[in-house]
Structures are given as C-alpha cells and as structure tokens.
Amino acid sequence: MEQSLKKIEVEFLEYLKKMAAYNEALSLIFWDMRTGAPKKGIDQRSEVVGILSQEVFQMSISEKMADFIQALENVDGLSEITKKSVLECKKEYERNTKIPKEEYKEYVILQSKAESVWEEAKEKSDFEMFRPYLEKLVEFNKKFIGYWSSIQSATNVGNKYDLLLDIYEPGITVKLLDETFAKLRKNIVPLVHKITESPSKPKTDFLFKQFPKEKQRAFSLHVLKHMGYDFDAGRLDETVHPFAITLNRGDVRVTTKYDESDFRTAVFGTIHEGGHALYEQNISEDLVGTPLCDGTSMGIHESQSLFWENFVARDYHFWVYFFDILKSYSTEQFRDVSISDFYRGINEAKPSLIRIEADELTYPLHVIVRYEIEKGLFNDEIHVKDLPAIWNEKMEEYLGVTPKNDGEGVLQDVHWAGGSFGYFPSYALGYIYAAQFRATMRKELTNYDELLKTGNLLPIKGWLNNNIHQYGKLKKPLEILNDVTGEGLNADYLIQYLEEKYRMIYNL
Amino acid sequence: MEQSLKKIEVEFLEYLKKMAAYNEALSLIFWDMRTGAPKKGIDQRSEVVGILSQEVFQMSISEKMADFIQALENVDGLSEITKKSVLECKKEYERNTKIPKEEYKEYVILQSKAESVWEEAKEKSDFEMFRPYLEKLVEFNKKFIGYWSSIQSATNVGNKYDLLLDIYEPGITVKLLDETFAKLRKNIVPLVHKITESPSKPKTDFLFKQFPKEKQRAFSLHVLKHMGYDFDAGRLDETVHPFAITLNRGDVRVTTKYDESDFRTAVFGTIHEGGHALYEQNISEDLVGTPLCDGTSMGIHESQSLFWENFVARDYHFWVYFFDILKSYSTEQFRDVSISDFYRGINEAKPSLIRIEADELTYPLHVIVRYEIEKGLFNDEIHVKDLPAIWNEKMEEYLGVTPKNDGEGVLQDVHWAGGSFGYFPSYALGYIYAAQFRATMRKELTNYDELLKTGNLLPIKGWLNNNIHQYGKLKKPLEILNDVTGEGLNADYLIQYLEEKYRMIYNL
C-alpha cells in the first residue's frame, strides 16, 4: 500500500475516534438525565445535547468524510476493520446527504412537535389530534424512500418499505418478513386461542405480594453477577424506563425500575437489559473507536436481551437453582409456593392490549400488527385516517381483544411519533433469532439444562461472546445467523419452543 | 451600531455557547469519573476528555477567536456582557498563544509526568526524586512569565510573580500580599503560641465516636436545605476528594466523604462545598453560556465556602439551633456534652503539619509559608534544591512544628507538581475576603446572631446572592470587595475575628 493511502487511513481512524468521543459524551449525558440529573439543569443540558449531536452529524456528512470514503472505498490492502468502517460511514453519509438540508430540518422540527402532540393525544385517546402529524411523518418518509432508492449501500431493494427496514435490520426484506411472520402468526394465533380456552390456568396471586425494593435490587445484582455481567465495566441504576447504555466497552450501564408489588418488573427487566449489556461489554477490543464497536442491528441486539430474559430466566431449570435464592431475598410471599407453581405463574400468558406488557407468547402478534400496518402505509395500501379501525380489527383477529380507545390502541407506542418506521419488526426478529441461537447452542452445549439447574451461566455467556458478541458490526445480522446456525431466518424454532412450553404449562 | 457588528456579536455569543456546551460535557465526565464510573471504562474516558479539552482549547486560540476579539474589542454599543466576555476571551487567548506551541506541548507532558513522580516521591518522602521535575516546572513558568510580560490584559505588573497571581486572582499583587500577609502572620503567630501554651484546652473525645454514614448524610442534607441550596438544581454524592462542580447554573453538584469516627469531615466538608455551590447556583441567568457565568476568582469562590464553613457553621449561635438537630441524627455520642463543650471541641486549634487538616486559626500560616516560597522561587531568591530546608524552617518559625520527613513537609500538596504556582495565596485571600464580607453583613443584617440562633439562614444566603453571587465574572475580585465593603483588602477583620474567638475558647 502506498504511503499516502496509509496516511489517509490513519487520519480516517482518528476522525472516527473523535466521533466516538462525542458520542460517548452524549451517552453519558443521556444516562445522567435519566438517573438523577436535577430538573432545573435540563433545559440547558438539552442545548448541550443539540450542539454535540449537530457536531457529530456534521462530521458524518462533511466534505472530509466524503473524501475519506472516496479515497478508501474498494481499495486493496486496508484492514478489514477499516474497510467495514468505511462502508458504515458511507451508509450514514448517503442516507444523510440524500435528503435536502432544508427538508431534513423541517422534518426534525416536525418530529419533535409530533412527539409532544402524541403524548397529549395518547393521554386523551384522541387519534384525530395526532393524525395530521402522523400523515406528514409518513409523507416525509415516503419522500425519503424516494431519495434513498438510489443508495448503493442499501442491502434491501425489493419493496419500498425495505429501505426503512434496512435502517434497523440490514438484509431483512418484506419478502422475507411476509413469509416468516405469516408462519409465526399462523401457528401462534391458534395456540393463543387454546390457552385462552384452557381451564387449567396458572396461579399468580403470590406474584403480587410486597417485595422490598432494596431486596429486589440485591437479587437482581446476584443474577447479573451469575450472568457474567462485569461490574468493573458497568453499574445498575434506577430509572422510569429501563435501558442499557454503552459509554464505552469498559462502561456499559444498565438501569431498571422497581414495583414493590410485582418483583417481575425489576427482575426480568434487569436480566433483559443485562443481556443487551453483555453484548456490548464483549465486543472485540479491536473495534474500539470505530462505528463497528456496536451491536450489529436492533434485532440481533434484541435477540441477546430476549435470550436471557426468556430462554434463560423464564426456563424451569433456571429456577431450580434460583428459586431458593429468590426466596432468601423475598419476605414470605413464596413460602407455600412450589417451584412448578412458581414457574407456571411467571409464565402466565394471555391476550392483552399493550405491547410492552405482553407475555412472551403473545408478544410477537403485537409486533406483527404493527409490521402489517407499516408495510401497508408505505405501499399506499393503508391510509393514516383508517389506522384506528385497522388496528382494532387486527387486534381482535390475532389476539381476540379490542381496545376500548385509541390510547390503549393505535396510539400506545411512541415510535411513529418519532418517525421510526421499520423499527418494530426488529423486536420479533430478535425473538426469532434468539430461538435459532438457542437451538444451536443446545446442540453445542449438550448439558444446557444442567448448566441452568446449577446456576452455571458462564458457559452460556461464553458461547454468546464467541459466536455473536465479539464481532460487533463486523458481520451483518443474517451473516451472523448463518455462521452460527448454518441457516437463514427460520421461525420454526421459536414456534416449536412456544408450542412445547405453553402446551405443557396450560395442559393442552 | 452597524448591522455587521451586530451580526458578529451574535456569532461570537453562539461561539461562546458552543464552548460552554463542551465544558458542560467535560464537567459531567469529571463528576461521573469521581462518583462511580466503572474502572474499566476510565482509559477510554480519558481519551474523550483529551479530545473534548483539545477542542475547547483550540476554540480559545483559533483565528476565529482572534477575529472576534479584534472586531469587538473597544467597540461602542455592545452590551456589558459582550464587552466583558470579549475581555475574558482575550485574556485566555493571549495567555495561550504567547507560549510557543511546541513548548506548551512539552510542558503538558512534563506536568503529567511530574504528577505521577510526585505521587511516588511523596509516598517515599523522597524530595530528590521529585526535584528535577520541580526545577523544570519552575523554569517553564519563568519562561512563561517572560512571554506574558507583554500581555495587555494582565492587571498585575509589578513583580514577576504577579503574572502568576493574575491567573487566579486578577488585581492581586505581591505588593498587596506582602503587606497583608505580614500583618496576618504578625498577629496569628503569637496567638498560636499562646493557645499552645494555654492550660485550658477543649475536650474533644466525644467527637470521635461512631456516627453512621447514612445519618451523617441525612444531617448534611438537612443543613444544606437550611442554607438554601436548591436540590432541584443540584445533588449530593460521595467521593474520595470532595468538591462542588457546576454543569450549568441549574445543575451545581456537591460531593462529600464520610468518616464514621469523625462526623466533622462530612458535615463541615458538605457545608464548605455547599458554600461554593450557592455561589454558582445564584449567578445571574443573563450570564448563561458566556465565560462570565462562573465565580470571579479562586479567592472569592473560597470566600464563599469558608464563609459558610467557618463564619456560619463554626459559630456558637449556629449550634444553638443545630446542636439538638445533630443530636437527633447521632447515636449517643453527645448525650452528656454541653453545647459550649461541643462548640469548643469543634473549634480546637493546634499547630500541625498538614495544610488540608489544619484548623481555621493555623490555616493561614500554612498558606503564607507557600506564598513566601513561591515568591522567592520566581524572583530567584530561593532555589528548588533548598526547598526542604526552607520549608522546615518556616514551619518551625510560624507554627512551632517540624516535619519528620518531606512527605509530610514540602511534598504534601499536589499543586506544584501540576504546575500551579500562584494558586495558594487564594486560599488565604478567600478567608480574608470572607471576614471582610462578614463584618459588612453584620452591619446590614443587624440580627445576624439571631438568624443563626434560629436556623434562619436564608437572609444570609440572600445577602451573598445580592452582593456577590449574581455578578459572576462581571466584577473583578477587588471590585466586588470594594463595592460590598467600601474598602480594599484588609486583614484586620480576620485578625479581629480570630483574636476574639480564640481568646474566648482558650481562656486567654
């Protein structure tokens, strides 16, 4: 490689490091604002966020960035990390520069306005109030799709909606999702009906007893430690909306919230966020300071949190080890509860209206409703004005429940108000990926159930580290899936898992 | 004012806002690193600090900044805030650009090296190990003084050392300090001798009983609230080395540390930092986003913390109200202690070796030792190699104690290792200012003792807000002093306070 090229590569990596530094500062600000920043400082702090975000955004679309991309794209002799970093930057650059500046500015203002209108509309269950904003957001995104259709780096190119999916889940297309989600729906809907009709319901009263917050925290920490979450590279704090956040790979924090009359909120919430955090704590050190030092997609990220939350912590064997420990932290609430009643209780499934409160069986159906609507919107088959009716029909059809009002229906999620279209499918994809990973893992770690039974979770963590975490964004989601499982997206594993588990729990 | 000038002013203020935003991010990082950031993230975080600091530094010496200064300096029709912001920026600009780039870089590396060598040297009480670094640091600063001697904005211009004093305490000169410190020394030294010889010593055994940390925290919060510290614009956390830090004026945080066998560490420490924080929470909102939104000098800042720590919280009347409250938070340690024994106990004074552990009577002498040495160094009257001997002589002469080794002598403070020469005098100046403010305040709030006795501290806070805090850097230290007290620097008030108080406590 020529000297001059080497020099450009070094400069490029320095430039990326600077962007990473700004992002780290922004992440800390975000974390701080949600874990105890005094309220009178928030306005000024928001200005700081604006200034730093603008700075990073400018760096991503600068002439300098364009020069880097041009000089380093498709050049021999660069490291794989540099090559793939260039591609990441190009994707960002193209997306961000295709939209005319003025239009993007208008859009950002609309987003922020729409979010606050949405909040009020949801409160009042008044869809008409939110409708004009949602219409404009959809129109903008349709225009963006037009601009983006010429992007070389987009990996999905069949359906218009593919260009939105590509933002969150590169490689995933409408074609693939139609097939996969249809199969999932076809299998889960009848199962949900059956459990609804089953006379054999789990007991759940013991779940809702007083469990002191400090004890919940202590138990959550106990589990996180067993999972291999590194407390020298993280911490657990309290927030209203739990999240995991990476400042850098040596500082990946989780937050949780506590409900003293339902310990599941904190315990499963912490394990879920812990799953996200394990991913980011274990990305290869070589990727630090590049855009590759991140989860490869929303879906793969969600596969990690759901793996731990559902496939580990909602598994019977996990509680063989942890139930006694949970008892030792709790007061008297489980005294007369058998482990199998406990297991059935925490796995109660029933159709409900709110996605984020849904159990693991019905959850995918909530996502499928949203997917079908988004796809319809961007293919001009559904109009915004008809959303409440369509929403309610689909909920009735798939879950057998109908919202009493739009606040608990079409207005429940913030995503659309923020202009995030194409994001929802990742939630279900994560679940499907996770079930596929689980099937492979159980072949390779043949003592899987034994590991859970003995609280020996580190081999599971190690397997995820080796097969998934270390790569960061070096591999695309479907590439990881293929490398690990030897096949593409396949809902069968999730279906089989849910069938087996829920037939057993509900005595079907 | 012309249109174009108006436009430059607006741009200048935007530019300052951006610098303030970077500084806010840096402050948050600093706070976070000291209140619980996980250790494995620190290396990467330090890089972020480096990148952001470099960015702010570059902005302060950029051509753009030079243009702003040139365009806006000495121009009619600008607001006072703009005018004074220009002067602040000019001072920074001149200081930072006078030093040749390469030389400054060398110096920064030396500083960082010197600090780690100092740490080891202090540990081993090995001055010779640190000497070559200290010599180089002094040489660099002598050169800097040479570069700075042509700076127009320096307000002190008599002695060479004045240019170092000017960094921390604009307007303060060797001439003024020589006179003031000599008077202080002449009065305190004999007083210290007298109390040392007095047979009437305070009892102190009750101070060192077990006082649970959580209770100390609760009492500290109680006092902070009474002081008018705004918890919607701040918070109290735990650190190894306590500090107050401003993220923005709506977010001024304090930290403290707890010693379960000496409650004074946390209580007086929190009150001290609370005094700093009250200053910054109450700077005028008009100054937000400019370099004027800050304490006007190290000395005035210290005057605020010392005012609360010594003149409020070490006053007898304060405890008339707070002693019972303290008792209610403590266990049994004060059960048989009278308020006057308590008051005498917390005000015990005795010569000691370590500045940061010194009581309020002997503290100024520690500072004077350092001042005299720094002045000697920069006027070529003292050589680095002779420092240990000179240090020990002065300690013996002023305080009657001699360090057993250099670790508890000349090597005790980090300041010189960090290249901070000219900083120490501010500690004593703050104390002198505070005593002058107190004298004026007691004339204006004639019921001062009564306010303390009833725990009604808000009028005291209000007085400090109106007379000092609101101005930020709009007024220079001596300007504030003059406006408030009607006179210049005058050690008489402090001397009188100390004489009265300690004659009483020690029955002299």
PDB file of C-alpha atoms in Angstrom, chain A residues 168-172 176-177 296-304 307 311 425-439 468 476-478 481 485 488-491 493-494:
ATOM      1  CA  TYR A 168     -32.512  -1.120  11.562  1.00  0.00           C
ATOM      2  CA  GLU A 169     -32.012  -4.569  10.105  1.00  0.00           C
ATOM      3  CA  PRO A 170     -29.782  -4.598   7.022  1.00  0.00           C
ATOM      4  CA  GLY A 171     -30.562  -7.585   4.826  1.00  0.00           C
ATOM      5  CA  ILE A 172     -34.109  -8.073   6.027  1.00  0.00           C
ATOM      6  CA  LEU A 176     -38.572 -12.490   3.979  1.00  0.00           C
ATOM      7  CA  LEU A 177     -40.767 -10.988   6.679  1.00  0.00           C
ATOM      8  CA  THR A 296     -24.820  -5.177  14.529  1.00  0.00           C
ATOM      9  CA  SER A 297     -28.566  -4.496  14.379  1.00  0.00           C
ATOM     10  CA  MET A 298     -31.572  -3.782  16.540  1.00  0.00           C
ATOM     11  CA  GLY A 299     -32.759  -7.338  16.005  1.00  0.00           C
ATOM     12  CA  ILE A 300     -29.534  -9.066  16.970  1.00  0.00           C
ATOM     13  CA  HIS A 301     -29.354  -6.805  19.987  1.00  0.00           C
ATOM     14  CA  GLU A 302     -32.873  -7.760  20.982  1.00  0.00           C
ATOM     15  CA  SER A 303     -32.002 -11.416  20.426  1.00  0.00           C
ATOM     16  CA  GLN A 304     -29.463 -11.097  23.222  1.00  0.00           C
ATOM     17  CA  PHE A 307     -32.326 -14.832  25.097  1.00  0.00           C
ATOM     18  CA  PHE A 311     -34.811 -18.603  27.253  1.00  0.00           C
ATOM     19  CA  PRO A 425     -40.125  -5.827  13.127  1.00  0.00           C
ATOM     20  CA  SER A 426     -36.742  -5.983  14.899  1.00  0.00           C
ATOM     21  CA  TYR A 427     -38.497  -6.840  18.149  1.00  0.00           C
ATOM     22  CA  ALA A 428     -39.952 -10.025  16.687  1.00  0.00           C
ATOM     23  CA  LEU A 429     -36.863 -10.734  14.613  1.00  0.00           C
ATOM     24  CA  GLY A 430     -34.785 -10.635  17.768  1.00  0.00           C
ATOM     25  CA  TYR A 431     -37.022 -13.251  19.263  1.00  0.00           C
ATOM     26  CA  ILE A 432     -36.803 -15.480  16.186  1.00  0.00           C
ATOM     27  CA  TYR A 433     -33.010 -15.104  16.005  1.00  0.00           C
ATOM     28  CA  ALA A 434     -32.746 -15.904  19.709  1.00  0.00           C
ATOM     29  CA  ALA A 435     -34.725 -19.131  19.309  1.00  0.00           C
ATOM     30  CA  GLN A 436     -32.444 -20.132  16.448  1.00  0.00           C
ATOM     31  CA  PHE A 437     -29.338 -19.381  18.506  1.00  0.00           C
ATOM     32  CA  ARG A 438     -30.816 -21.379  21.358  1.00  0.00           C
ATOM     33  CA  ALA A 439     -31.344 -24.439  19.200  1.00  0.00           C
ATOM     34  CA  ILE A 468     -22.036 -13.225  18.384  1.00  0.00           C
ATOM     35  CA  LYS A 476     -24.327  -8.273   9.250  1.00  0.00           C
ATOM     36  CA  PRO A 477     -27.272  -9.833  11.094  1.00  0.00           C
ATOM     37  CA  LEU A 478     -28.036 -12.566   8.579  1.00  0.00           C
ATOM     38  CA  LEU A 481     -27.251 -16.023  11.876  1.00  0.00           C
ATOM     39  CA  THR A 485     -26.799 -21.729  12.912  1.00  0.00           C
ATOM     40  CA  GLY A 488     -31.222 -18.276   7.318  1.00  0.00           C
ATOM     41  CA  LEU A 489     -34.164 -16.750   9.122  1.00  0.00           C
ATOM     42  CA  ASN A 490     -36.447 -19.514  10.319  1.00  0.00           C
ATOM     43  CA  ALA A 491     -39.423 -19.108  12.638  1.00  0.00           C
ATOM     44  CA  TYR A 493     -37.506 -22.832  16.277  1.00  0.00           C
ATOM     45  CA  LEU A 494     -39.491 -20.163  18.021  1.00  0.00           C
TER      46      LEU A 494
END
